[in-house]
Amino acid sequence: MESALQTIEQMAPDVVPSLMLPLAGRTLLVPTVTVAEMVPFAQAEKVEDAPDWLLGDFYWRDLRVPLLSFEVLNGEALPEVQPKSRVAVFNNTGVDEGLPFIAISTQGIPKLVRVGNEDIAVDDEGQNHAFDRLHVTLNGEAMTIPDITALEHVYLEWRNSQ
């Protein structure tokens, strides 16, 4: 009889469609299913008494979505908005139904990639930050897989303290 792990491994896709999201000084790698939409950057509506990592409420499809700076959350400077800056709107990970989406600003146009097991490797040399899930190399290029659940948690902790 097969173990549950063997069954899961057999069900895993050989290739995962993913997006490379350019940030200041790094590239995030996320499966496409985590991203609801990539949209051009627009200034968010400021939120009173918000921490510096919360850029404000971003209006997307008639919804107010919190727009976060991944760089600032990780102790880095807030990058300037570039002409090619975009907003990555992430689907909820199930942390809180009251937060259907969360967004981060990016520094450029994302690149669609197909990630196979032979293309990716764990990078133990990568510098860990609070909101990094894993450091990897994809075809030799260093990337970070973000911890989207942690992004949701930090926002919800702040929102619930207000």
PDB file of C-alpha atoms in Angstrom:
ATOM      1  CA  MET A   1       0.000   0.000   0.000  1.00  0.00           C
ATOM      2  CA  GLU A   2       1.288   3.447  -0.929  1.00  0.00           C
ATOM      3  CA  SER A   3       2.062   5.992   1.738  1.00  0.00           C
ATOM      4  CA  ALA A   4       0.318   9.360   1.707  1.00  0.00           C
ATOM      5  CA  LEU A   5       3.651  11.017   0.859  1.00  0.00           C
ATOM      6  CA  GLN A   6       4.136   8.779  -2.183  1.00  0.00           C
ATOM      7  CA  THR A   7       0.618   9.580  -3.352  1.00  0.00           C
ATOM      8  CA  ILE A   8       1.219  13.318  -2.971  1.00  0.00           C
ATOM      9  CA  GLU A   9       4.558  13.089  -4.783  1.00  0.00           C
ATOM     10  CA  GLN A  10       2.880  11.279  -7.682  1.00  0.00           C
ATOM     11  CA  MET A  11       0.207  13.976  -7.876  1.00  0.00           C
ATOM     12  CA  ALA A  12       2.744  16.818  -7.873  1.00  0.00           C
ATOM     13  CA  PRO A  13       3.093  18.485 -11.259  1.00  0.00           C
ATOM     14  CA  ASP A  14       6.359  18.070 -13.156  1.00  0.00           C
ATOM     15  CA  VAL A  15       6.370  21.766 -14.006  1.00  0.00           C
ATOM     16  CA  VAL A  16       4.955  24.662 -11.968  1.00  0.00           C
ATOM     17  CA  PRO A  17       3.991  27.810 -13.896  1.00  0.00           C
ATOM     18  CA  SER A  18       5.482  30.659 -11.868  1.00  0.00           C
ATOM     19  CA  LEU A  19       6.162  34.386 -11.912  1.00  0.00           C
ATOM     20  CA  MET A  20       9.465  36.125 -11.296  1.00  0.00           C
ATOM     21  CA  LEU A  21       8.638  39.398  -9.529  1.00  0.00           C
ATOM     22  CA  PRO A  22      11.429  41.999  -9.616  1.00  0.00           C
ATOM     23  CA  LEU A  23      11.970  43.921  -6.369  1.00  0.00           C
ATOM     24  CA  ALA A  24      14.748  46.271  -5.289  1.00  0.00           C
ATOM     25  CA  GLY A  25      17.839  44.078  -5.008  1.00  0.00           C
ATOM     26  CA  ARG A  26      16.107  40.707  -5.379  1.00  0.00           C
ATOM     27  CA  THR A  27      13.616  38.680  -7.366  1.00  0.00           C
ATOM     28  CA  LEU A  28      10.669  36.861  -5.843  1.00  0.00           C
ATOM     29  CA  LEU A  29       9.500  33.553  -7.282  1.00  0.00           C
ATOM     30  CA  VAL A  30       5.848  32.603  -6.804  1.00  0.00           C
ATOM     31  CA  PRO A  31       3.532  30.037  -8.407  1.00  0.00           C
ATOM     32  CA  THR A  32       1.072  31.753 -10.734  1.00  0.00           C
ATOM     33  CA  VAL A  33      -1.872  30.360  -8.741  1.00  0.00           C
ATOM     34  CA  THR A  34      -0.891  32.576  -5.795  1.00  0.00           C
ATOM     35  CA  VAL A  35      -1.267  35.750  -7.863  1.00  0.00           C
ATOM     36  CA  ALA A  36      -4.771  37.003  -8.572  1.00  0.00           C
ATOM     37  CA  GLU A  37      -3.510  39.697 -10.935  1.00  0.00           C
ATOM     38  CA  MET A  38      -0.561  41.909 -11.812  1.00  0.00           C
ATOM     39  CA  VAL A  39      -1.622  45.518 -12.362  1.00  0.00           C
ATOM     40  CA  PRO A  40       0.156  48.804 -13.086  1.00  0.00           C
ATOM     41  CA  PHE A  41       1.266  50.654  -9.967  1.00  0.00           C
ATOM     42  CA  ALA A  42      -1.065  53.366  -8.698  1.00  0.00           C
ATOM     43  CA  GLN A  43      -0.675  55.319  -5.481  1.00  0.00           C
ATOM     44  CA  ALA A  44      -2.475  53.725  -2.582  1.00  0.00           C
ATOM     45  CA  GLU A  45      -4.755  55.692  -0.291  1.00  0.00           C
ATOM     46  CA  LYS A  46      -2.794  56.439   2.875  1.00  0.00           C
ATOM     47  CA  VAL A  47      -3.995  54.764   6.073  1.00  0.00           C
ATOM     48  CA  GLU A  48      -3.828  56.850   9.247  1.00  0.00           C
ATOM     49  CA  ASP A  49      -1.181  55.739  11.779  1.00  0.00           C
ATOM     50  CA  ALA A  50      -0.023  52.964   9.448  1.00  0.00           C
ATOM     51  CA  PRO A  51       3.439  51.442   9.841  1.00  0.00           C
ATOM     52  CA  ASP A  52       5.950  52.400   7.147  1.00  0.00           C
ATOM     53  CA  TRP A  53       5.642  48.983   5.460  1.00  0.00           C
ATOM     54  CA  LEU A  54       1.921  49.567   4.790  1.00  0.00           C
ATOM     55  CA  LEU A  55       1.810  51.790   1.728  1.00  0.00           C
ATOM     56  CA  GLY A  56      -1.952  52.154   2.043  1.00  0.00           C
ATOM     57  CA  ASP A  57      -5.152  50.751   0.615  1.00  0.00           C
ATOM     58  CA  PHE A  58      -4.928  49.891  -3.062  1.00  0.00           C
ATOM     59  CA  TYR A  59      -8.196  49.927  -4.995  1.00  0.00           C
ATOM     60  CA  TRP A  60      -8.529  46.879  -7.199  1.00  0.00           C
ATOM     61  CA  ARG A  61     -11.776  45.588  -8.739  1.00  0.00           C
ATOM     62  CA  ASP A  62     -13.839  47.757  -6.378  1.00  0.00           C
ATOM     63  CA  LEU A  63     -12.054  46.267  -3.352  1.00  0.00           C
ATOM     64  CA  ARG A  64      -9.683  47.886  -0.863  1.00  0.00           C
ATOM     65  CA  VAL A  65      -6.567  45.720  -0.764  1.00  0.00           C
ATOM     66  CA  PRO A  66      -3.718  46.440   1.660  1.00  0.00           C
ATOM     67  CA  LEU A  67      -0.553  47.318  -0.292  1.00  0.00           C
ATOM     68  CA  LEU A  68       2.654  46.341   1.495  1.00  0.00           C
ATOM     69  CA  SER A  69       6.324  46.975   0.809  1.00  0.00           C
ATOM     70  CA  PHE A  70       8.172  43.662   0.958  1.00  0.00           C
ATOM     71  CA  GLU A  71      11.459  45.559   1.120  1.00  0.00           C
ATOM     72  CA  VAL A  72      10.473  47.670   4.144  1.00  0.00           C
ATOM     73  CA  LEU A  73       9.053  44.638   5.953  1.00  0.00           C
ATOM     74  CA  ASN A  74      12.487  43.067   5.593  1.00  0.00           C
ATOM     75  CA  GLY A  75      14.307  46.092   7.020  1.00  0.00           C
ATOM     76  CA  GLU A  76      15.314  47.630   3.706  1.00  0.00           C
ATOM     77  CA  ALA A  77      14.663  51.107   2.308  1.00  0.00           C
ATOM     78  CA  LEU A  78      11.435  51.891   0.478  1.00  0.00           C
ATOM     79  CA  PRO A  79      12.320  51.850  -3.234  1.00  0.00           C
ATOM     80  CA  GLU A  80      11.218  54.644  -5.521  1.00  0.00           C
ATOM     81  CA  VAL A  81       8.334  53.955  -7.857  1.00  0.00           C
ATOM     82  CA  GLN A  82       9.632  53.191 -11.354  1.00  0.00           C
ATOM     83  CA  PRO A  83       7.784  53.647 -14.660  1.00  0.00           C
ATOM     84  CA  LYS A  84       7.510  49.849 -14.914  1.00  0.00           C
ATOM     85  CA  SER A  85       6.454  49.341 -11.277  1.00  0.00           C
ATOM     86  CA  ARG A  86       3.557  46.961 -10.786  1.00  0.00           C
ATOM     87  CA  VAL A  87       1.380  45.653  -7.981  1.00  0.00           C
ATOM     88  CA  ALA A  88       1.144  41.924  -7.353  1.00  0.00           C
ATOM     89  CA  VAL A  89      -2.254  41.106  -5.857  1.00  0.00           C
ATOM     90  CA  PHE A  90      -2.010  37.801  -3.992  1.00  0.00           C
ATOM     91  CA  ASN A  91      -4.870  35.427  -3.299  1.00  0.00           C
ATOM     92  CA  ASN A  92      -5.685  34.736   0.342  1.00  0.00           C
ATOM     93  CA  THR A  93      -3.889  31.730   1.828  1.00  0.00           C
ATOM     94  CA  GLY A  94      -6.726  30.885   4.211  1.00  0.00           C
ATOM     95  CA  VAL A  95      -5.443  32.797   7.238  1.00  0.00           C
ATOM     96  CA  ASP A  96      -8.534  35.027   7.481  1.00  0.00           C
ATOM     97  CA  GLU A  97     -11.594  35.107   5.223  1.00  0.00           C
ATOM     98  CA  GLY A  98     -11.900  38.825   5.996  1.00  0.00           C
ATOM     99  CA  LEU A  99      -8.675  39.399   4.051  1.00  0.00           C
ATOM    100  CA  PRO A 100      -9.383  37.997   0.580  1.00  0.00           C
ATOM    101  CA  PHE A 101      -6.329  39.624  -1.031  1.00  0.00           C
ATOM    102  CA  ILE A 102      -3.060  41.272  -0.062  1.00  0.00           C
ATOM    103  CA  ALA A 103      -0.698  43.112  -2.413  1.00  0.00           C
ATOM    104  CA  ILE A 104       2.945  44.098  -2.695  1.00  0.00           C
ATOM    105  CA  SER A 105       4.620  46.665  -4.902  1.00  0.00           C
ATOM    106  CA  THR A 106       7.173  45.425  -7.429  1.00  0.00           C
ATOM    107  CA  GLN A 107       9.872  47.215  -9.384  1.00  0.00           C
ATOM    108  CA  GLY A 108       9.102  45.967 -12.842  1.00  0.00           C
ATOM    109  CA  ILE A 109       7.188  43.728 -15.160  1.00  0.00           C
ATOM    110  CA  PRO A 110       6.968  40.096 -14.007  1.00  0.00           C
ATOM    111  CA  LYS A 111       8.364  37.277 -16.075  1.00  0.00           C
ATOM    112  CA  LEU A 112       6.453  34.040 -16.579  1.00  0.00           C
ATOM    113  CA  VAL A 113       8.586  30.920 -16.112  1.00  0.00           C
ATOM    114  CA  ARG A 114       7.930  27.204 -16.000  1.00  0.00           C
ATOM    115  CA  VAL A 115       9.774  25.676 -13.054  1.00  0.00           C
ATOM    116  CA  GLY A 116      10.704  22.012 -13.189  1.00  0.00           C
ATOM    117  CA  ASN A 117      12.526  20.014 -10.534  1.00  0.00           C
ATOM    118  CA  GLU A 118      15.709  20.056 -12.592  1.00  0.00           C
ATOM    119  CA  ASP A 119      15.602  23.879 -12.905  1.00  0.00           C
ATOM    120  CA  ILE A 120      15.469  24.807  -9.220  1.00  0.00           C
ATOM    121  CA  ALA A 121      17.675  24.201  -6.186  1.00  0.00           C
ATOM    122  CA  VAL A 122      17.627  25.343  -2.560  1.00  0.00           C
ATOM    123  CA  ASP A 123      20.185  28.096  -1.948  1.00  0.00           C
ATOM    124  CA  ASP A 124      21.579  27.730   1.570  1.00  0.00           C
ATOM    125  CA  GLU A 125      23.763  30.809   0.996  1.00  0.00           C
ATOM    126  CA  GLY A 126      20.821  33.229   0.744  1.00  0.00           C
ATOM    127  CA  GLN A 127      20.404  35.803   3.500  1.00  0.00           C
ATOM    128  CA  ASN A 128      17.213  35.118   5.440  1.00  0.00           C
ATOM    129  CA  HIS A 129      14.784  37.916   6.183  1.00  0.00           C
ATOM    130  CA  ALA A 130      11.610  37.751   8.242  1.00  0.00           C
ATOM    131  CA  PHE A 131       9.276  37.368   5.265  1.00  0.00           C
ATOM    132  CA  ASP A 132      11.404  35.009   3.171  1.00  0.00           C
ATOM    133  CA  ARG A 133      10.116  31.449   3.001  1.00  0.00           C
ATOM    134  CA  LEU A 134      12.992  29.966   1.053  1.00  0.00           C
ATOM    135  CA  HIS A 135      15.989  30.989  -1.031  1.00  0.00           C
ATOM    136  CA  VAL A 136      16.443  29.164  -4.305  1.00  0.00           C
ATOM    137  CA  THR A 137      18.363  29.312  -7.525  1.00  0.00           C
ATOM    138  CA  LEU A 138      16.425  28.969 -10.743  1.00  0.00           C
ATOM    139  CA  ASN A 139      18.673  28.147 -13.680  1.00  0.00           C
ATOM    140  CA  GLY A 140      21.552  29.637 -11.673  1.00  0.00           C
ATOM    141  CA  GLU A 141      19.780  32.895 -10.709  1.00  0.00           C
ATOM    142  CA  ALA A 142      19.202  33.606  -7.001  1.00  0.00           C
ATOM    143  CA  MET A 143      15.561  34.145  -6.006  1.00  0.00           C
ATOM    144  CA  THR A 144      13.406  34.324  -2.916  1.00  0.00           C
ATOM    145  CA  ILE A 145      10.137  32.514  -2.337  1.00  0.00           C
ATOM    146  CA  PRO A 146       8.148  34.885  -0.097  1.00  0.00           C
ATOM    147  CA  ASP A 147       6.163  33.838   2.964  1.00  0.00           C
ATOM    148  CA  ILE A 148       2.763  35.158   1.907  1.00  0.00           C
ATOM    149  CA  THR A 149       1.106  33.738   5.026  1.00  0.00           C
ATOM    150  CA  ALA A 150       3.513  35.791   7.162  1.00  0.00           C
ATOM    151  CA  LEU A 151       2.590  38.901   5.143  1.00  0.00           C
ATOM    152  CA  GLU A 152      -1.069  38.266   5.910  1.00  0.00           C
ATOM    153  CA  HIS A 153      -0.318  37.680   9.599  1.00  0.00           C
ATOM    154  CA  VAL A 154       1.694  40.886  10.064  1.00  0.00           C
ATOM    155  CA  TYR A 155      -1.013  42.945   8.371  1.00  0.00           C
ATOM    156  CA  LEU A 156      -3.808  41.296  10.380  1.00  0.00           C
ATOM    157  CA  GLU A 157      -1.919  41.788  13.649  1.00  0.00           C
ATOM    158  CA  TRP A 158      -1.562  45.486  12.867  1.00  0.00           C
ATOM    159  CA  ARG A 159      -5.183  45.858  11.680  1.00  0.00           C
ATOM    160  CA  ASN A 160      -6.576  44.050  14.730  1.00  0.00           C
ATOM    161  CA  SER A 161      -4.555  46.270  17.072  1.00  0.00           C
ATOM    162  CA  GLN A 162      -6.261  49.401  15.713  1.00  0.00           C
TER     163      GLN A 162
END
